Backbone as XML, in Angstrom:
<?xml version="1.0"?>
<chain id="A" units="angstrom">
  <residue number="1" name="UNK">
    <atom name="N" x="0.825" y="-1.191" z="0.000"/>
    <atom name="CA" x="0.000" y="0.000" z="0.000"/>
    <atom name="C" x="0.874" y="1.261" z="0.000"/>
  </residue>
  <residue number="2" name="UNK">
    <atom name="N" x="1.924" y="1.770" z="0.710"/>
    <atom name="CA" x="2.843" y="2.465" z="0.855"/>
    <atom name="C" x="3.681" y="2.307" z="-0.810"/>
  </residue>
  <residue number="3" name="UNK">
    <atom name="N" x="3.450" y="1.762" z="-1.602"/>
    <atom name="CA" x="4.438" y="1.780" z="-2.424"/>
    <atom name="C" x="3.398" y="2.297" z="-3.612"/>
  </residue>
  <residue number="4" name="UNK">
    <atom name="N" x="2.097" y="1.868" z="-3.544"/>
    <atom name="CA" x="0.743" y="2.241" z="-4.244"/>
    <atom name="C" x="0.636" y="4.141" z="-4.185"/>
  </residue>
  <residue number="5" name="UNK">
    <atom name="N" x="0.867" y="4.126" z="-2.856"/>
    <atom name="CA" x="0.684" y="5.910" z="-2.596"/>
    <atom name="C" x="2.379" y="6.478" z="-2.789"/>
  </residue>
  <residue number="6" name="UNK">
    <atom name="N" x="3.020" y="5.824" z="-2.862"/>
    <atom name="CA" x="4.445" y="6.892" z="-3.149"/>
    <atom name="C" x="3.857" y="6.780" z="-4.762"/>
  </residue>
  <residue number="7" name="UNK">
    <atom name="N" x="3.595" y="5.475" z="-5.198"/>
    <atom name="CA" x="3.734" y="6.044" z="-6.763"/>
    <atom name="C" x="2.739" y="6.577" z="-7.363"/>
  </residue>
  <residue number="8" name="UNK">
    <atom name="N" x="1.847" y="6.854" z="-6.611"/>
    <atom name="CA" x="0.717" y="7.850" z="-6.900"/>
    <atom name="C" x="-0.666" y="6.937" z="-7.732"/>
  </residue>
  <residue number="9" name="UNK">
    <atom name="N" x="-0.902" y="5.714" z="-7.168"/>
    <atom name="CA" x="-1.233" y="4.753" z="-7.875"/>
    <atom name="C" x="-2.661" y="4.011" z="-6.655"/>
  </residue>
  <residue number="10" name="UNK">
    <atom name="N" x="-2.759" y="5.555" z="-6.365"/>
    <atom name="CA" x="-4.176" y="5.370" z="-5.454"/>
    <atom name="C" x="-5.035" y="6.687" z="-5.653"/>
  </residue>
  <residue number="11" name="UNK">
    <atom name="N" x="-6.262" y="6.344" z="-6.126"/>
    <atom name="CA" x="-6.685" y="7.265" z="-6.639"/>
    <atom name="C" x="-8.598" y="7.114" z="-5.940"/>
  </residue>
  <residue number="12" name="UNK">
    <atom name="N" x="-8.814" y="7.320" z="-4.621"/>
    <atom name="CA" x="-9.888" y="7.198" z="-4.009"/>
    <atom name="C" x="-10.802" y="7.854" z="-5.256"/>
  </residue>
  <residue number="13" name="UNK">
    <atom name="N" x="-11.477" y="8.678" z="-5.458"/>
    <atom name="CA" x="-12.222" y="9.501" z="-5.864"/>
    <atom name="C" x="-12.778" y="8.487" z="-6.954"/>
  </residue>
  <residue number="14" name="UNK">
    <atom name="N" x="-11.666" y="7.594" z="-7.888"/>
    <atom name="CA" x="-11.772" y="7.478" z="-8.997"/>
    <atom name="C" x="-12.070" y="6.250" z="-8.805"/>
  </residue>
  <residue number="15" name="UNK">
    <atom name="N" x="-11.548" y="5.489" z="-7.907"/>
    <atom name="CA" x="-11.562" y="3.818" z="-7.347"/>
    <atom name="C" x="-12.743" y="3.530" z="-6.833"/>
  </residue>
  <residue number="16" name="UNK">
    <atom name="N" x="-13.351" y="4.154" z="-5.718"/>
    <atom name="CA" x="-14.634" y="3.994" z="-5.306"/>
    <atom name="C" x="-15.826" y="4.325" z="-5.651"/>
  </residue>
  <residue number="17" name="UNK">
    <atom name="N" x="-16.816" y="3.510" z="-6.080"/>
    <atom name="CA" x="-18.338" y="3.541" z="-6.724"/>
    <atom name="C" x="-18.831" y="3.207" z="-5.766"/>
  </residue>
  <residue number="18" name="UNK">
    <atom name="N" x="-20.087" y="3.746" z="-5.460"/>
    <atom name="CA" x="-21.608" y="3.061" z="-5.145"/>
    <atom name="C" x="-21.693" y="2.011" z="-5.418"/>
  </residue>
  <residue number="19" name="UNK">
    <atom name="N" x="-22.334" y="1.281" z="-4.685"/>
    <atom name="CA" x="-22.733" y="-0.295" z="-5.333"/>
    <atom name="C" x="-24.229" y="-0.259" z="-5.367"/>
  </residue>
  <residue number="20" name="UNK">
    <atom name="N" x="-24.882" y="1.037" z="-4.333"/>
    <atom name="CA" x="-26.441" y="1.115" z="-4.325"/>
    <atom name="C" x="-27.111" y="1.089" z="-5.846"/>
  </residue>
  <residue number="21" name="UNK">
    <atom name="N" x="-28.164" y="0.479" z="-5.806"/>
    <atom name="CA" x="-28.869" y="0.107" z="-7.262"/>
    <atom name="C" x="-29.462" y="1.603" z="-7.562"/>
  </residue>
  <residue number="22" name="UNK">
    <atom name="N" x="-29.662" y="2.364" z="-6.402"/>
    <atom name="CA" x="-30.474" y="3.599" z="-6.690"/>
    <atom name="C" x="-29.528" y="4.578" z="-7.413"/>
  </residue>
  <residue number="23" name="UNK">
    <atom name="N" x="-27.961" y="4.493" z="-6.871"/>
    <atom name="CA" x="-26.742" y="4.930" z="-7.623"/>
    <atom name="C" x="-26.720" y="4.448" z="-9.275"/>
  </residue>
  <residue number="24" name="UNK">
    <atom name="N" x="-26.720" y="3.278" z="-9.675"/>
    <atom name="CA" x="-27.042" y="3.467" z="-10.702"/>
    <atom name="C" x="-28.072" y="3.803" z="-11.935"/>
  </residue>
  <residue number="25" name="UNK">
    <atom name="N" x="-29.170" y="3.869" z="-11.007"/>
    <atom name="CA" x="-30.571" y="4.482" z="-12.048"/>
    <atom name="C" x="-30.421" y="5.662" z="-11.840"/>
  </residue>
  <residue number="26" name="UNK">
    <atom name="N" x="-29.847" y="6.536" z="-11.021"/>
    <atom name="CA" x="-29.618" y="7.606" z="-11.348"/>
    <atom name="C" x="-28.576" y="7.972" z="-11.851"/>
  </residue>
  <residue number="27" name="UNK">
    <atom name="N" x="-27.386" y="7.338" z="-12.310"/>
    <atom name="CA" x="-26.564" y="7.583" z="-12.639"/>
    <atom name="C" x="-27.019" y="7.355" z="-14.406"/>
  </residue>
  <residue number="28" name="UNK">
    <atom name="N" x="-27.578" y="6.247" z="-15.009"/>
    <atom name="CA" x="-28.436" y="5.754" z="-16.171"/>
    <atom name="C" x="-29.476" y="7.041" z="-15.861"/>
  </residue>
  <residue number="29" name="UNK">
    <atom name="N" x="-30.070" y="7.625" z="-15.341"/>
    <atom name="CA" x="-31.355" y="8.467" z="-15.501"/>
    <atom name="C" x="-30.785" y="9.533" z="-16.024"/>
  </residue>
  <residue number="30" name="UNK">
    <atom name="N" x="-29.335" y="10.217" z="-15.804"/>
    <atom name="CA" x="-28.653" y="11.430" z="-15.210"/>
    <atom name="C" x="-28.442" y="11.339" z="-17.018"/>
  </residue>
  <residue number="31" name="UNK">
    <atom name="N" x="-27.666" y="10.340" z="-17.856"/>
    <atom name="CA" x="-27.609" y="9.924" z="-19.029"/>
    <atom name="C" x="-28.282" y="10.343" z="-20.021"/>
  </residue>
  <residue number="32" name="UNK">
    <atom name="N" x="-29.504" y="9.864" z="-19.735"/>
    <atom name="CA" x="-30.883" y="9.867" z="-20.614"/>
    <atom name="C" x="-31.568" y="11.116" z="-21.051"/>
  </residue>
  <residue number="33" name="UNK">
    <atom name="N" x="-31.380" y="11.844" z="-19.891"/>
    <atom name="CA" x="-31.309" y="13.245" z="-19.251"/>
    <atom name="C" x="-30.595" y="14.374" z="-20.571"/>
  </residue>
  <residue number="34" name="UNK">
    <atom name="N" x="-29.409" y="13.807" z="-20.527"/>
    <atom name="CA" x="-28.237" y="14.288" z="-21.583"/>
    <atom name="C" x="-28.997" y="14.257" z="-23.036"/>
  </residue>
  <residue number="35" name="UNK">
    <atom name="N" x="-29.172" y="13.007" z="-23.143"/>
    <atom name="CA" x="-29.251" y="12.784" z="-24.421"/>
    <atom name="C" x="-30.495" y="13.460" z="-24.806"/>
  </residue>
  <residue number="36" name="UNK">
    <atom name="N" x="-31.682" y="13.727" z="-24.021"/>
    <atom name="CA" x="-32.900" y="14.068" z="-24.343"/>
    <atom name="C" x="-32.828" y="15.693" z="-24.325"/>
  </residue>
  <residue number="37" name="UNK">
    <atom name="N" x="-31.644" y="16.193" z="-23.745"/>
    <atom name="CA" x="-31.144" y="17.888" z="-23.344"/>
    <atom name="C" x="-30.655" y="17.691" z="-25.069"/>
  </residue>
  <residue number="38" name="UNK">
    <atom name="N" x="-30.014" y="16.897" z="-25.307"/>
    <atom name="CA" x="-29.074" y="17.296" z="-26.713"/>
    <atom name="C" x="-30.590" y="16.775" z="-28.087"/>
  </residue>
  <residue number="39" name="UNK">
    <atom name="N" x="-30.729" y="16.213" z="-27.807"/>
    <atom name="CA" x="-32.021" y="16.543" z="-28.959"/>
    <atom name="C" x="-33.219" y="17.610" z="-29.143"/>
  </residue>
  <residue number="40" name="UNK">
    <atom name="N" x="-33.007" y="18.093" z="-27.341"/>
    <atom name="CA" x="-33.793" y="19.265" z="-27.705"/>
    <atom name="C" x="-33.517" y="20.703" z="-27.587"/>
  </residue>
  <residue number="41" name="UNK">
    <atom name="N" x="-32.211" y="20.451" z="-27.631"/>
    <atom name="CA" x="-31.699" y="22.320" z="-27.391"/>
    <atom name="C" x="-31.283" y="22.458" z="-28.628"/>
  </residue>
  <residue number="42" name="UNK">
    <atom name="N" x="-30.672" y="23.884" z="-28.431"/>
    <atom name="CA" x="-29.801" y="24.268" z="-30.131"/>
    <atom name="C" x="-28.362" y="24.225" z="-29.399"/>
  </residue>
  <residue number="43" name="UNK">
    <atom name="N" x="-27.472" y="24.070" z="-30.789"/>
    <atom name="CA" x="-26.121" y="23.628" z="-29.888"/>
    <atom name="C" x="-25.576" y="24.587" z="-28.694"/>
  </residue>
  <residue number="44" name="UNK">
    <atom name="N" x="-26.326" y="25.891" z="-29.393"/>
    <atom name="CA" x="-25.302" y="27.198" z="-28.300"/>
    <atom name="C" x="-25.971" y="26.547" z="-26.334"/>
  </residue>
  <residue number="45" name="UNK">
    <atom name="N" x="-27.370" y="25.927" z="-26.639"/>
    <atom name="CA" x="-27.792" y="25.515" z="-25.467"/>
    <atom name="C" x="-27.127" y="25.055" z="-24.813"/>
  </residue>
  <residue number="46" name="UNK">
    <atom name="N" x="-26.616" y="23.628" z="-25.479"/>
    <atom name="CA" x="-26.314" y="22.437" z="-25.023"/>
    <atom name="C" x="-25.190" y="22.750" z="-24.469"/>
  </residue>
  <residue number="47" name="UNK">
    <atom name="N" x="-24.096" y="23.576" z="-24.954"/>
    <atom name="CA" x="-23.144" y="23.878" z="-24.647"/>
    <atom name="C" x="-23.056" y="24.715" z="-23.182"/>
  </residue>
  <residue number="48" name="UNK">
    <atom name="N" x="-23.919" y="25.578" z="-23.102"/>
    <atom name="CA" x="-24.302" y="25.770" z="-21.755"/>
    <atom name="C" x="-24.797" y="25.054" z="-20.686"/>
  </residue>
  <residue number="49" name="UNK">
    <atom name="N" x="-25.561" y="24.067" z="-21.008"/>
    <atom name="CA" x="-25.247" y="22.651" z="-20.219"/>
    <atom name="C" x="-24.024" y="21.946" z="-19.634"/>
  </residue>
  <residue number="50" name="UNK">
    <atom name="N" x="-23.767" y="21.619" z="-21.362"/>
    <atom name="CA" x="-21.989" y="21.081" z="-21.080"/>
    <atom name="C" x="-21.534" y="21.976" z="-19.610"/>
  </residue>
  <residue number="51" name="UNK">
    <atom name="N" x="-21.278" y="23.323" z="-19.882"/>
    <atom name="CA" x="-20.591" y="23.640" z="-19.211"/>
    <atom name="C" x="-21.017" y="23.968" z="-17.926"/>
  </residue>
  <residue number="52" name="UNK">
    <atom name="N" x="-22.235" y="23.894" z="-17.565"/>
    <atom name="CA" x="-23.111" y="23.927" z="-16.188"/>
    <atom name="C" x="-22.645" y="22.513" z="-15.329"/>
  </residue>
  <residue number="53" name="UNK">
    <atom name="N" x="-22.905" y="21.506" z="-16.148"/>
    <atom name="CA" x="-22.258" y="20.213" z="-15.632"/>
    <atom name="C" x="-20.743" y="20.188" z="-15.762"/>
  </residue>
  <residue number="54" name="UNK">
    <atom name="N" x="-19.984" y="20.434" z="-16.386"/>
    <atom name="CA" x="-18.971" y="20.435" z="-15.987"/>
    <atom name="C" x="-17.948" y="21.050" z="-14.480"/>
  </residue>
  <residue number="55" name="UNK">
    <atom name="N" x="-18.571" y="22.126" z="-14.192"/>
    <atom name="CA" x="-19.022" y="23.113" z="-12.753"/>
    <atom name="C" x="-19.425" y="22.250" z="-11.825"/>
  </residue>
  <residue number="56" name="UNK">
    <atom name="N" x="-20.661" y="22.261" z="-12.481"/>
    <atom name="CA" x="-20.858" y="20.921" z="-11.161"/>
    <atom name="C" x="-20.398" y="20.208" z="-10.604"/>
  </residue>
  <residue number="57" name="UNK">
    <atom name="N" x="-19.579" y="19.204" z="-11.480"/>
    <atom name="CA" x="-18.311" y="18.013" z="-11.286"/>
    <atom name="C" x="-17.517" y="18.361" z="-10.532"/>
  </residue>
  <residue number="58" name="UNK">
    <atom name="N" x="-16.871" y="19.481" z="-11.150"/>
    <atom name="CA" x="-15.636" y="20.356" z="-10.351"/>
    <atom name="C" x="-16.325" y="20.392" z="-8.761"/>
  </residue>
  <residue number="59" name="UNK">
    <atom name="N" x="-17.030" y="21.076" z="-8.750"/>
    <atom name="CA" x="-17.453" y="21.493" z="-7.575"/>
    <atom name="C" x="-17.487" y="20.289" z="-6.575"/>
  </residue>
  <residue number="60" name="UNK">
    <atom name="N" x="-18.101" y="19.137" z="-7.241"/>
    <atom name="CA" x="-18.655" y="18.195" z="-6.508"/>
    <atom name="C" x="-17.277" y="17.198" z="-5.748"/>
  </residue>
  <residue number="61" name="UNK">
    <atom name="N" x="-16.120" y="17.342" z="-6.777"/>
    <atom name="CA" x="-14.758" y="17.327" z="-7.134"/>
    <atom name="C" x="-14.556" y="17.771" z="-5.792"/>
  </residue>
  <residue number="62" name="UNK">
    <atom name="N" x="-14.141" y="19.080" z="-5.478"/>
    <atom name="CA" x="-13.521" y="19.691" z="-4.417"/>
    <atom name="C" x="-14.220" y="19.300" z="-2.985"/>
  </residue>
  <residue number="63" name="UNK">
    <atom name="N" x="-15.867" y="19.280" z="-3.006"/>
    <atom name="CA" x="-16.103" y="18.926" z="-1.923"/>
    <atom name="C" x="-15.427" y="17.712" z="-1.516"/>
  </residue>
  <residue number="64" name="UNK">
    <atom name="N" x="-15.881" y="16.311" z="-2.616"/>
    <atom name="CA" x="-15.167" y="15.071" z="-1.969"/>
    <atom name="C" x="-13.778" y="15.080" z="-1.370"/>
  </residue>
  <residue number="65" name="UNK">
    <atom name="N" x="-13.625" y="16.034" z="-2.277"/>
    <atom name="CA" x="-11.483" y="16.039" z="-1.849"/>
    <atom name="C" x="-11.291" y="16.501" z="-0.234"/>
  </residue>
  <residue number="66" name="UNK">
    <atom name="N" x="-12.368" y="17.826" z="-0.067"/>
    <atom name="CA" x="-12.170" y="18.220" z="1.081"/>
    <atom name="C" x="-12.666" y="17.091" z="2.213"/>
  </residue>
  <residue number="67" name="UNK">
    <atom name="N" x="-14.155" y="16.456" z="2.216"/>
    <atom name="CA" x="-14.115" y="15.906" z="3.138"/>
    <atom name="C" x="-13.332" y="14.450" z="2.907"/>
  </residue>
  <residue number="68" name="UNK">
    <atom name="N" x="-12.867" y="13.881" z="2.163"/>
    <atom name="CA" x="-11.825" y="12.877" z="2.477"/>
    <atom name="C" x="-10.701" y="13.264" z="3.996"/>
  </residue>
  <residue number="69" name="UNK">
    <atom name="N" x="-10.204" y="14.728" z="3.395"/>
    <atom name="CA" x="-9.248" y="15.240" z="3.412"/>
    <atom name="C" x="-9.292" y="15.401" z="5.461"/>
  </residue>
  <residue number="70" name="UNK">
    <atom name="N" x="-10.709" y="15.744" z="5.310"/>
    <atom name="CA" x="-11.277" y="15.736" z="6.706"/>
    <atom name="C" x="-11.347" y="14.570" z="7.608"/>
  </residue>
  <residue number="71" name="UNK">
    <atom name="N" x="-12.213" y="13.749" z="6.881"/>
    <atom name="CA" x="-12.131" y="12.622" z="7.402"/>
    <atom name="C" x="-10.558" y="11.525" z="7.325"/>
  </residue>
  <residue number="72" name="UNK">
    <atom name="N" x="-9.618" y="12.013" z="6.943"/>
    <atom name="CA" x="-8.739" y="11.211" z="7.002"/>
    <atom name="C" x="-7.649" y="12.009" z="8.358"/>
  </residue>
  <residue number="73" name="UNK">
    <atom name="N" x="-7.939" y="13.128" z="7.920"/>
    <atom name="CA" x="-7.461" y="13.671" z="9.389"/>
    <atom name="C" x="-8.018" y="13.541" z="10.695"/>
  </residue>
  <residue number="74" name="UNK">
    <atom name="N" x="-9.395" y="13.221" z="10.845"/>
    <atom name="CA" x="-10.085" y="12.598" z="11.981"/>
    <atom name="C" x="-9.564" y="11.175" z="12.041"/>
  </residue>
  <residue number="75" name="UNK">
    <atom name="N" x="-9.434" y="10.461" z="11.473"/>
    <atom name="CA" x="-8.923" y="9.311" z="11.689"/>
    <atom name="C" x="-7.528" y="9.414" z="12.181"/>
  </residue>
  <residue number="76" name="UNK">
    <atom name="N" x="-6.782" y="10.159" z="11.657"/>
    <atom name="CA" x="-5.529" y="9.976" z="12.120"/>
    <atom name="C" x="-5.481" y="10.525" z="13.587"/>
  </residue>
  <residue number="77" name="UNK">
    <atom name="N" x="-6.458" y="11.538" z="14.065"/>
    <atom name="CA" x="-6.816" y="12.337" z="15.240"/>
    <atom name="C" x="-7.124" y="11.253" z="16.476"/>
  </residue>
  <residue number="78" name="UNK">
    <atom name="N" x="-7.736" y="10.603" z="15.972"/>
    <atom name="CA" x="-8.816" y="9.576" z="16.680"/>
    <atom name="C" x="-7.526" y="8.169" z="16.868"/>
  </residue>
  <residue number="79" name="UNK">
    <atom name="N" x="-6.610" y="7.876" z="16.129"/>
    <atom name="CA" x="-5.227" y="6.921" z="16.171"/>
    <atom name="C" x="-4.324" y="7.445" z="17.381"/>
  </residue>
  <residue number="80" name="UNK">
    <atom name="N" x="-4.348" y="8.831" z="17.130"/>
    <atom name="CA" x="-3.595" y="9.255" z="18.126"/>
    <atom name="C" x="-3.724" y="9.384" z="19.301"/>
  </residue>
  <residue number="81" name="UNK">
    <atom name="N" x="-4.878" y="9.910" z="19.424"/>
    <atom name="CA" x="-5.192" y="9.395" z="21.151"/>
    <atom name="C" x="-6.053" y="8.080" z="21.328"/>
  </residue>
  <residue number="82" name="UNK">
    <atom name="N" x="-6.108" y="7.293" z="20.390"/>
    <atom name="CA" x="-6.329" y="5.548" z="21.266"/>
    <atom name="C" x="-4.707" y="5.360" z="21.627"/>
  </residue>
  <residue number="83" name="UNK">
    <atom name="N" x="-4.173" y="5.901" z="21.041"/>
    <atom name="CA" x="-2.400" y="5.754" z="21.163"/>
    <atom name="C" x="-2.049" y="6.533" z="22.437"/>
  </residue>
  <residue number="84" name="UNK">
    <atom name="N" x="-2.288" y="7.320" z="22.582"/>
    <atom name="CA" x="-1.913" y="7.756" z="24.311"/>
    <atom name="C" x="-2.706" y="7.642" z="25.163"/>
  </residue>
  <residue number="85" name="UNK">
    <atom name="N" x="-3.652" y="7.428" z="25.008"/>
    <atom name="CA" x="-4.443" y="6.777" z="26.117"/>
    <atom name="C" x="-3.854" y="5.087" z="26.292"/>
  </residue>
  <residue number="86" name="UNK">
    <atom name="N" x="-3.912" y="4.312" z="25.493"/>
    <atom name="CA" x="-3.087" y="3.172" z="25.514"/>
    <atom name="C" x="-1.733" y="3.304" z="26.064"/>
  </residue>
  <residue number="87" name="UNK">
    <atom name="N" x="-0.905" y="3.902" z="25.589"/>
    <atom name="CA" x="0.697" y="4.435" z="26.027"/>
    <atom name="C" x="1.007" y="4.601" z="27.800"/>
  </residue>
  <residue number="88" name="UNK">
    <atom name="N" x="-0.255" y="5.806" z="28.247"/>
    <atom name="CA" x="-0.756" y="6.489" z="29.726"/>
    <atom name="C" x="-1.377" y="5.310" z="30.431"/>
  </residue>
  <residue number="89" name="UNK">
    <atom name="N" x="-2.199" y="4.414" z="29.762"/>
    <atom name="CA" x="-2.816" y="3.445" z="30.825"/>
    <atom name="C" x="-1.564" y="2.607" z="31.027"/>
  </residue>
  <residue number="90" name="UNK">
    <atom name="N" x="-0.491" y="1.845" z="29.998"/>
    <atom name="CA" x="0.267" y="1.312" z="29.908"/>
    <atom name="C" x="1.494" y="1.367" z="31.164"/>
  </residue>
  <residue number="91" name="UNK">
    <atom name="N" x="1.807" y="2.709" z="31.125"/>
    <atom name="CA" x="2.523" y="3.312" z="32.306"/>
    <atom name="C" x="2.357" y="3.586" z="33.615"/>
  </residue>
  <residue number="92" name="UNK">
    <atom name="N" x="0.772" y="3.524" z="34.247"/>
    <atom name="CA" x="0.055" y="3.518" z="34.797"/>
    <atom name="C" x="0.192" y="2.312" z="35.727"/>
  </residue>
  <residue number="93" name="UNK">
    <atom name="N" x="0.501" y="1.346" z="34.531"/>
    <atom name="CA" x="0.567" y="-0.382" z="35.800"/>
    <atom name="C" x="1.784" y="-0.413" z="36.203"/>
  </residue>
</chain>
């Protein structure tokens, strides 16, 4: 795992899916969506779409990053003091 993250060969965001069935009908709905936007706009529309969803992504992008980013620092928070509390009781006997 350590040799996975030096070589940059972990990529959460991109690795982990939903497995919920509701994840994928909306993910298939989200699709359909597209295709029925692109048959009925004019291109200058669609393109404003394009780029509304693309925003979105981004956006949606940064949140995940941040709370990973959060939650991986709570974890490491939460390691550290089962670790001195373990360490302190340890010394204790």
């Amino acid at each position: 795992m350590l040799d996975d993250l030096y070589c940059g060969n972990i990529y959460p965001a991109e690795q982990v899916v939903p497995h919920e069935k509701e994840y994928r009908k909306l993910h298939r709905h989200t699709g359909e969506l597209l295709t029925e936007l692109e048959e009925k706009l004019s291109k200058e529309q669609m393109e404003l779409v394009n780029q509304f969803h693309t925003h979105i992504i981004d956006v949606h992008c940064m949140e995940l990053e941040a709370q990973f980013q959060y939650g991986f620092s709570l974890g490491m928070m939460l390691m550290k003091e089962v670790y001195e509390l373990l360490k302190h009781h340890h010394n204790s006997d």
